Each structure stands twice: as structure tokens, then as C-alpha cells.
Amino acid sequence: MARLSLDHVTKSFADFDAVKDVSIDVADGEFLAVLGPSGCGKTTLLRLVAGFEKVTSGEIRIGSDVVSNSGGSVAPEKRRVGIVFQNYALWPHMTVAENIGYSLKVAKLDKAVARQKVEDALALVNLQGLGERGPANLSGGQRQRVALARCLVAAPSLVLFDEPLANLDVHLRASMEDEFSAFHKRTGTTIVYITHDQAEAMALADRIAVMDHGRLAQLATPRELYHEPANEMVASFISQGILLPADVLTGEEGGHCKVRVLGTELVVRCRPGQRPRAGAKICCRSADLDVSPDGPGFDGIVKRVIYQGGGARIEFAPAAGPDLTLHFEQPDPVVLDSGAQARLRIKSGWLIPAGTAS
Amino acid sequence: MSTRIRESRGQEMALTAAVAVVIVLLSLLPMLRLVKEIVAPGGTVSDVAIKAGLASPATWIATWHTLVVGIGGTLLAVLSGTLVAVLVSLTDIRGRGALVLCYVMPLMIAPQVTALAWLQLFGPASPFLKLFGAAPPLGTKNPLYSTSGIILLLGVQYGPLVFLLVRAGLRKLPRELVEAARAGGAGWFTVLVTIVLPLMTPSIMAAAALAFVSCVGNFGIPAFLGIPANYLVLPTLIYQKLAGGGPAVLGETAFLSVLIGVIAMAGILAQEVMSRRRDYRISSTSLPAEPYELGRWRAVVQAGMWLLIVLVLFLPLFGLVLTSLVPGYGIALTAKTATLDNYRFVLFEHDAANRAFFNSFWLSIAAAFFAVVVAVPVGYLIAWGKQRWVRLLNLSVELPYALPGVVLAIASLLLFLRPIPLTGIQLYNTVWIILYAYLARFLVLALRPTISGYHQIDRALEEAAQVAGAGLFTRLRTIVFPLVAPAAIAGGLLIFMTALSELTVSALLWSSGSETIGVVMFSFEQGGDSNYAAAMSVITVAVTFVLMLVTNLLAPYLPSGVLPWRD
Ligand SMILES: Nc1ncnc2c1ncn2[C@@H]1O[C@H](COP(=O)(O)OP(=O)(O)OP(=O)(O)O)[C@@H](O)[C@H]1O
Ligand SMILES: [Mg+2]
């Protein structure tokens, strides 16, 4: 078990920065998920930690040892990290047991001890008795478990996952999620888990690092990420947040402030120390929206009604900002039709902190 | 409506039929004729030919020699080719493009030229050794006139072949398979031995089989190095028998050529068995692994690689050029003795050499042109055809090239010894029988790149023309040919380079008046006129170099892997 810290890490390919000035501290035994759109540099970040890529600048420490900085890099085989790849990367010319026992053989462990460890690892991932099979004769879920067992058998101090469930179907994914979670609880290993599936990240992780174009957009607990996004990218990326232009009318007081949005005034949550300003943005979720035929609110037109079983997702364009789209769910019986006039109310929201517009 | 259906079906049928006729004539017919000669000499089934062949001790000795140099050459080629492929593909050495170009070069040089060049380097008459006064005294035996000499040169000649296949395999190795092992604690060498090389088994085995077939069927090297030492392998035994006995011994040589074919096939079968013992299928695709950093060893490895290239390419070619400038056997080369007389002699004075240049050029051009024209429709049927049986076509076109050249030469002789029935046309003892053999043997060299060209083209381009109302032949001419032309033409150029100094086939098929460059070179060397042979070799190597440069101009339009010397 070990702490992992990245300190202003940058990785450039030619003149393209795949990872840019990222600083993350992962505590001993923590489960960190890295989340972000495709191409944002997640895999590169992982490969930097594993030592397959060299940092352009910055420093990476595992435990108390510096493993990478611009001066040099500890070879991957000396880092004691385990890694599970999206495409499993099982060696086709070895049986399941040989795959799992590889690192023990490399470490020249006593044969009997190694055999016992392989048996234990197989049991840990519920694959008893499959040791003599070839990887080609396994299902996707079984292969992923072999890959997991292979990385666990060497008792690594840090385990890295690169979208381990991306190739599995929905049901298998749910059950593997449970297994990962149970495994983490049982062993207390430090884990860095890459995914582009928000639900997976939220379900598993202690904290989530959201990446965007190689930068770290926010590092926070799932709850904080959802309720208090630090910038517009995170706000719109997590759970399809709705961003609305706002003028801040009063300074922060007790975690709230007054804003004007689409011509109506309302009180939203905010970070301490926010001051009145124009051109701010608030983030609200579909659950924060309410149809209010005659109360306070703003008018607009229903653009689209998408029935989803048990209710509908409604896309709404406010009259005060016809280019904006707000969406919310309405349970059956759905009364709104596309083209209809409606009046909406925003129940609550979050003021995106100043100075972080992306 | 029905006439229109018939019309469009008709064009497709015509194309298929034409292709089938070509394939039958060039591939199946000669092979069947050869088999008939063995199992039913003179028309009735008997084992006379087989028994006679097996009874002769010369057969056994030559078979033994063939196996020795075949296996030895293959081992050397596999070791050197794999080593170079690993160094070039998996480490961070610099100057990869130039290294690959130079290392693959021997493949583009005819085997007998390689043999001649090396002989000139080490013999007692070596102008190169004489430059340092290190030549052994005249009359000493050239150390290359030996089993190990033959094995060495076969290894040099076919190492690049192994290199190309293993390199292609290494390029497809997903980096995760390597990285998972490194994360498991394995250092680079351990990863190489336990992961990379085992996963390359299919590539290495395929390369070994190809190298084995090439070594077993090679004529040029054992002819130049073995005949003077009276060390005969099957191809040279066939040559000697035919040269001495003429058509009368054709049945006997047919047996020997089938024996070569069987040995070659056994090599291919062994490869099949070896690569099926385990599961080597790599299912994922990904980027190749990061090159291993050699660190301070990089300079050493680089120097070693270039030393190897100097040894196997530059020195022999240098020796060849020196010999071509010497006025006569054993004379030391100085500024005073250097002369271009040898070139003048072979280019303008010697009749047979003159004819040979003329014959080889037009034979190569004809074979290349024909192959390009045929490869486009055949490739069309194989790559895009809907009928399953068409895929068998591919196999039958590969056959004459996969089997040693001697086999095809003997088959052609048997086929055309007598005038062609009904027409009375006589091909035997004319240059046309060589053309026939070239067409049959080299077609596949143009077909392979053409097929990979087809696989890169979006079929919709042709279908758009179809929708626009173009018939099959119009489409082939106006849409398909222009699209695959670069690949097919590059294939044609490869054929030209290969055919220009070809020896194996023409050594058995030539007659007075239809000499080829390879044949005349061989007879100069046998007559002790190495200087003339060297001059001819230098000319063909120069032509090959120039053509390689020209072909490079096509490179941007070619699927990768068509030009072996480009990395
Ligand atoms: N070896 C490389 N050379 C050049 N560019 C690279 C290399 N590896 C990655 N990149 C680039 O770096 C960027 C980030 O790549 P990375 O694989 O880290 O993305 P990712 O977040 O893992 O995406 P995905 O979710 O699609 O897997 C991409 O634009 C990619 O093209
Ligand atoms: Mg990725």
C-alpha cells in the first residue's frame, strides 16, 4: 500500500500536451477514479504512473520514492504497480495459471509457494479450476478477472485500472463493479481507476479527478463534484448539468447569494467569498427545475418531448434566452407538447466560482 | 430486362473464364505434367521412374547435401534476421530507414551475383585482399568453396527475408502485452525471451519455412560455390545431368525436381505443425511498444549493425567492382592496371553477352508487363469476387513461386519438349519457353501487392461507377485500373528486377541464341573469366539500384509493405 502523488506533471508528445500541469495526491488506501471525455489524457496519465511514459516535467512519487521526474525514471518493473488493461492483455501462449504466475516466476519464487499463490489468486476472483485453460477459451468477464488476479498476485503497492469494464456488457459490469469494490474494501490497496462512465466512477471512488484537455478540471468527492462543480466544464460534464448566464446581485452570506437568471431573481448556493458581478454562470440539474404555471418564474417554449417510459424528458427554450436549452423530466401523465408555452421555476442552483471559466 | 441481365453476367463470365484459362495454362498444367511424368512415365502408371531415382547413390548424396545446406542456411537466416528485426523494431537505435534499406538489399541482388561478389572478396585472386597484400598465394583453394561457404551465403541472402516477416509481426505486437509483463516485474531481456519471442513464433516459423524453401531451391549459390568443389545439391545435380544428357535424362531429372518439391513442402508442413502447438493469436490491436532505451549501449549496437552491413553488403559489392576493373585473373589492381575493358567487352564485343542483355531485358519487360495486366483482373476476382472457389485461384498462382524454380523449369521442359499439339508450334530450344516459365513463376510477385492494393480501396468507388451505368470492362479500365495501378506497377518493377538477373530457371531452359544475363555470367565464371562476370554483375546491380530509386517515387501511392526495402 502506498501513497501516490503527482506534482505538476506534464507530458508532451512532440508539441502536443497530452497531460498538462496535473497535481494529484492519492492517499494510502484511497480509491481514486479519473474521469473525462475521450482523448483528455487519462490513459497517458496512467502510463506515466506505471512508468511506460516519461514525464516531460513535474514529479511522480510512489510512497516516499520519487519514481519519475525530468531527470529520469524508475523502470516499470521496479515500481511494484499492478495494471489492468481495457483489452485484458492476457498472453495467448500461456494458460490462465501461467499468466497469473508470471510475475512470481520472474521473481524466481519457490515453485510450490508460487503454485499456492496462484491458487489463492484464482480463488480470490472466483475462477477456481480454470487454471489450465487458455485465455482464448474464456468469456470477457473471466478474462478481466484473470487480468485482475494476475496483477494482484504480486501484491502491488498500487493498482491501476484503465477502463477495465469498457468491453463488458451492462449486467457483467454491475457485478464486476461490486467485485472491485469488495476487493478494495478487503485489501485496502491504493487504486487509480480510469473510466469514462460517471455512474461507475461515482459508485466506486472515494474521490474523482475530472480531466479535460490534459488538465485536471476538478478533484473532489462524488458528492461535491455533483453539487459544487468548480467550473463550467465539470458542471456540464457531470450528469448533464445545465449552465445559465447569471448576474450576481449580493455577496455570499451563509453559503448563499442572490442572482438574476433569465429575468428572475433567485437564491443559489455558492462558495464562500463570492462578490457581486455580472456575466457569471449558474449550474442547475434537471431536478432543480419545476413547472409553475402561475407562480414566479420565466416563460418559454417546449422544443421537444422525448418519452422515456414512465415520464418524458422535456427540452425547453426560455423566451429570455431562446438559444439556451433547459431539460427536465416530467413523470406520467405528461401534459406538455412540443411547441407549447410553459412557465418554469428554478428551485435551486450553484454559482460557478469566479475566475474558473474554462 | 433479361437481355440486360445476360449482358452484365456475360462480362463477368468472360472475365472469370479468361482468368481461369491463364491460371490453368501457367500454374496447373505444368504441375500436372510433372506429376504425370513421375507416376506414369510414357503414359502408363508405374513406379519405374521413382525406383530408378531412389536407386542412384547420386540422388542420396545430393539430397543429403540439400538438407544440410538448406537447414544450415535457414538457421543462419533465422538467427540473423530475427536478431536484426528485434534490434530495429524494439530498441531506440537511430537511422532505421537506412539500416533497413541496406540490410534488405541482398534480397534484391541475384544469388549468383552475391556468390560471385563474395568469391571475389576472399579468393587468391582477390583484388581487394591484394590492396593490402593479404591475398593467399595463387592456387590456394577459395575458403568459400565449401559446405560452410554455401551455408554462410544462403544465410546472408535470406536473412533479410526472415527480417521482413518478423518485423511485420513485431509491428503488430500490442504494447499492453509487453507492458503487462514489465508491470509484473520482468526486465527487458526477460520480456523478450518469455513474451515477445514466443508470441512471434508464427512469424518466425513462417519466415523459417520460406527461407528453407528458398535455400533448398537456390541454384546460384551452390552452383558458384559447390560445383567447383564437386559438392552437389539437388538443383545443381539436375543442372549437371541435363547439361550432360539433354532431353534423354528428362525423366530422371523430373524425379529429382519432385524430390526438391517434396522437401520444400515438408518444410512448410513442419512450420504448420510448429505454429499450431500453442495458441499464438493476438486478438487486440494497439500501438507498438515504446522502444527499449539502449542507453550507452546504443552506440555499440549501432556500430555492430553497420559493421554487419559493411560485411554483408558493401564489402562484397566493393570486391565485385574491383574485380570488374582488373584486366585479368590474379592481376593486382593499381591506378595503372585499372581498366573499363571488361565492360566494353561484355557490352559490345562478346556476342552471347550482347544477346543476353537484349534477351534478359525484353524477357523481364514482357514478364513484368504481362503480370501487371493479368494481376489487375485476377486480383479483382480474388479480392472482391463473390465466388468462394476463386480463393483457390490465389493458391494456384502462389504454387509456381512457392516451389523451387527448378521444379517449374523441369515442368516447362516436359510440357514443351514436343511441339504444342494441333498448332505444331515448337517452344523447346527457343527463348519463348523461358518467357513462359517467367510468366508462370513471377505472376504472384505482382499479384500480391495488387491484392493488398484492392483491400485498401473503398469498394464504393467501383459501385458508384456501376450505378452510373459502366459495364464491368469499362469499370476495370476507367476506375479500377487507375486505382490499383501503383501497386500493380510496383509489383511489375519487382518482377523486372528479379527476372533481369534470374539464373535458376534459365540455366535449365536456355539454348544457343536464347541466353540470359544469368546464364552468360555463369558460363564466364565457369570458364574462369570472373572479370567479365563481375562486369555483368555490376551492370545488373546498378540497373537494380536505379530501378529501386524509380520505384520509390511510387511509394506514396502504395500500401505499406509492397516495397520490401522501405521501412
Ligand atoms: N504515443 C503518443 N504519441 C502522440 N500522441 C499521443 C500518444 N499517446 C497519446 N497521444 C495523444 O494524447 C491524447 C490523450 O490520449 P489518451 O490515450 O491519454 O486519451 P484517453 O483520455 O485515454 O482517451 P480514451 O478515453 O479515448 O481512451 C490524445 O489526443 C492522443 O492522441
Ligand atoms: Mg484511454
PDB file of C-alpha atoms in Angstrom, chain A residues 43 47 52-54 75-78 80-83 85 87-94 98 102-106 136 143 150 154, chain B residues 174-188 190-191 194-195 198-199 278-286 290 293:
ATOM      1  CA  THR A  43      -4.541   6.712 -20.356  1.00  0.00           C
ATOM      2  CA  ARG A  47       1.022   5.185 -18.240  1.00  0.00           C
ATOM      3  CA  PHE A  52       5.695   3.370 -19.542  1.00  0.00           C
ATOM      4  CA  GLU A  53       5.964   7.035 -20.452  1.00  0.00           C
ATOM      5  CA  LYS A  54       8.444   9.567 -19.139  1.00  0.00           C
ATOM      6  CA  ALA A  75      11.776   1.311 -14.807  1.00  0.00           C
ATOM      7  CA  PRO A  76       8.206  -0.049 -14.738  1.00  0.00           C
ATOM      8  CA  GLU A  77       9.355  -3.451 -13.482  1.00  0.00           C
ATOM      9  CA  LYS A  78      10.846  -1.805 -10.413  1.00  0.00           C
ATOM     10  CA  ARG A  80       5.626  -2.605  -7.913  1.00  0.00           C
ATOM     11  CA  VAL A  81       2.460  -1.330  -9.542  1.00  0.00           C
ATOM     12  CA  GLY A  82      -0.226  -3.632 -10.863  1.00  0.00           C
ATOM     13  CA  ILE A  83      -2.082  -2.725 -14.010  1.00  0.00           C
ATOM     14  CA  PHE A  85      -5.805  -3.039 -19.220  1.00  0.00           C
ATOM     15  CA  ASN A  87      -8.170  -5.165 -23.604  1.00  0.00           C
ATOM     16  CA  TYR A  88      -7.045  -7.508 -20.776  1.00  0.00           C
ATOM     17  CA  ALA A  89      -3.626  -8.065 -22.396  1.00  0.00           C
ATOM     18  CA  LEU A  90      -3.528 -11.738 -21.439  1.00  0.00           C
ATOM     19  CA  TRP A  91      -0.694 -13.634 -23.082  1.00  0.00           C
ATOM     20  CA  PRO A  92      -2.276 -16.051 -25.547  1.00  0.00           C
ATOM     21  CA  HIS A  93       0.598 -18.536 -25.427  1.00  0.00           C
ATOM     22  CA  MET A  94       0.237 -19.156 -21.684  1.00  0.00           C
ATOM     23  CA  GLU A  98       0.874 -19.297 -16.253  1.00  0.00           C
ATOM     24  CA  TYR A 102       4.223 -14.880 -14.442  1.00  0.00           C
ATOM     25  CA  SER A 103       5.432 -12.255 -12.005  1.00  0.00           C
ATOM     26  CA  LEU A 104       6.188 -14.939  -9.393  1.00  0.00           C
ATOM     27  CA  LYS A 105       8.227 -16.865 -11.919  1.00  0.00           C
ATOM     28  CA  VAL A 106      10.107 -13.721 -12.876  1.00  0.00           C
ATOM     29  CA  ALA A 136      -8.943 -17.669 -25.719  1.00  0.00           C
ATOM     30  CA  ARG A 143     -10.636 -12.701 -18.856  1.00  0.00           C
ATOM     31  CA  ARG A 150      -2.524 -11.519 -12.497  1.00  0.00           C
ATOM     32  CA  ALA A 154       2.423  -9.868  -6.837  1.00  0.00           C
TER      33      ALA A 154
ATOM     34  CA  PRO B 174       0.256  -4.698 -28.927  1.00  0.00           C
ATOM     35  CA  ARG B 175       2.203  -2.771 -26.334  1.00  0.00           C
ATOM     36  CA  GLU B 176      -0.067  -3.891 -23.494  1.00  0.00           C
ATOM     37  CA  LEU B 177       1.238  -7.462 -23.757  1.00  0.00           C
ATOM     38  CA  VAL B 178       4.755  -6.186 -23.176  1.00  0.00           C
ATOM     39  CA  GLU B 179       3.737  -3.673 -20.544  1.00  0.00           C
ATOM     40  CA  ALA B 180       1.737  -6.174 -18.511  1.00  0.00           C
ATOM     41  CA  ALA B 181       4.913  -8.245 -18.233  1.00  0.00           C
ATOM     42  CA  ARG B 182       7.025  -5.273 -17.212  1.00  0.00           C
ATOM     43  CA  ALA B 183       4.476  -4.261 -14.591  1.00  0.00           C
ATOM     44  CA  GLY B 184       4.780  -7.873 -13.383  1.00  0.00           C
ATOM     45  CA  GLY B 185       8.418  -7.213 -12.642  1.00  0.00           C
ATOM     46  CA  ALA B 186      10.114  -8.586 -15.757  1.00  0.00           C
ATOM     47  CA  GLY B 187      13.111  -6.751 -17.149  1.00  0.00           C
ATOM     48  CA  TRP B 188      13.561  -6.178 -20.849  1.00  0.00           C
ATOM     49  CA  THR B 190      13.048 -11.495 -19.702  1.00  0.00           C
ATOM     50  CA  VAL B 191      10.144  -9.916 -21.583  1.00  0.00           C
ATOM     51  CA  THR B 194       9.241 -15.110 -22.295  1.00  0.00           C
ATOM     52  CA  ILE B 195       6.730 -12.903 -24.112  1.00  0.00           C
ATOM     53  CA  PRO B 198       7.153 -16.855 -28.055  1.00  0.00           C
ATOM     54  CA  LEU B 199       4.422 -14.610 -29.468  1.00  0.00           C
ATOM     55  CA  ARG B 278       0.038 -23.385 -28.867  1.00  0.00           C
ATOM     56  CA  ASP B 279      -2.320 -20.501 -29.204  1.00  0.00           C
ATOM     57  CA  TYR B 280      -0.477 -17.504 -30.585  1.00  0.00           C
ATOM     58  CA  ARG B 281      -3.402 -15.464 -31.815  1.00  0.00           C
ATOM     59  CA  ILE B 282      -3.180 -11.892 -30.693  1.00  0.00           C
ATOM     60  CA  SER B 283      -6.691 -10.559 -30.533  1.00  0.00           C
ATOM     61  CA  SER B 284      -6.264  -6.904 -29.723  1.00  0.00           C
ATOM     62  CA  THR B 285      -4.677  -4.153 -31.741  1.00  0.00           C
ATOM     63  CA  SER B 286      -2.892  -1.241 -30.212  1.00  0.00           C
ATOM     64  CA  GLU B 290       7.859   2.043 -26.692  1.00  0.00           C
ATOM     65  CA  GLU B 293      16.374   2.511 -24.470  1.00  0.00           C
TER      66      GLU B 293
END
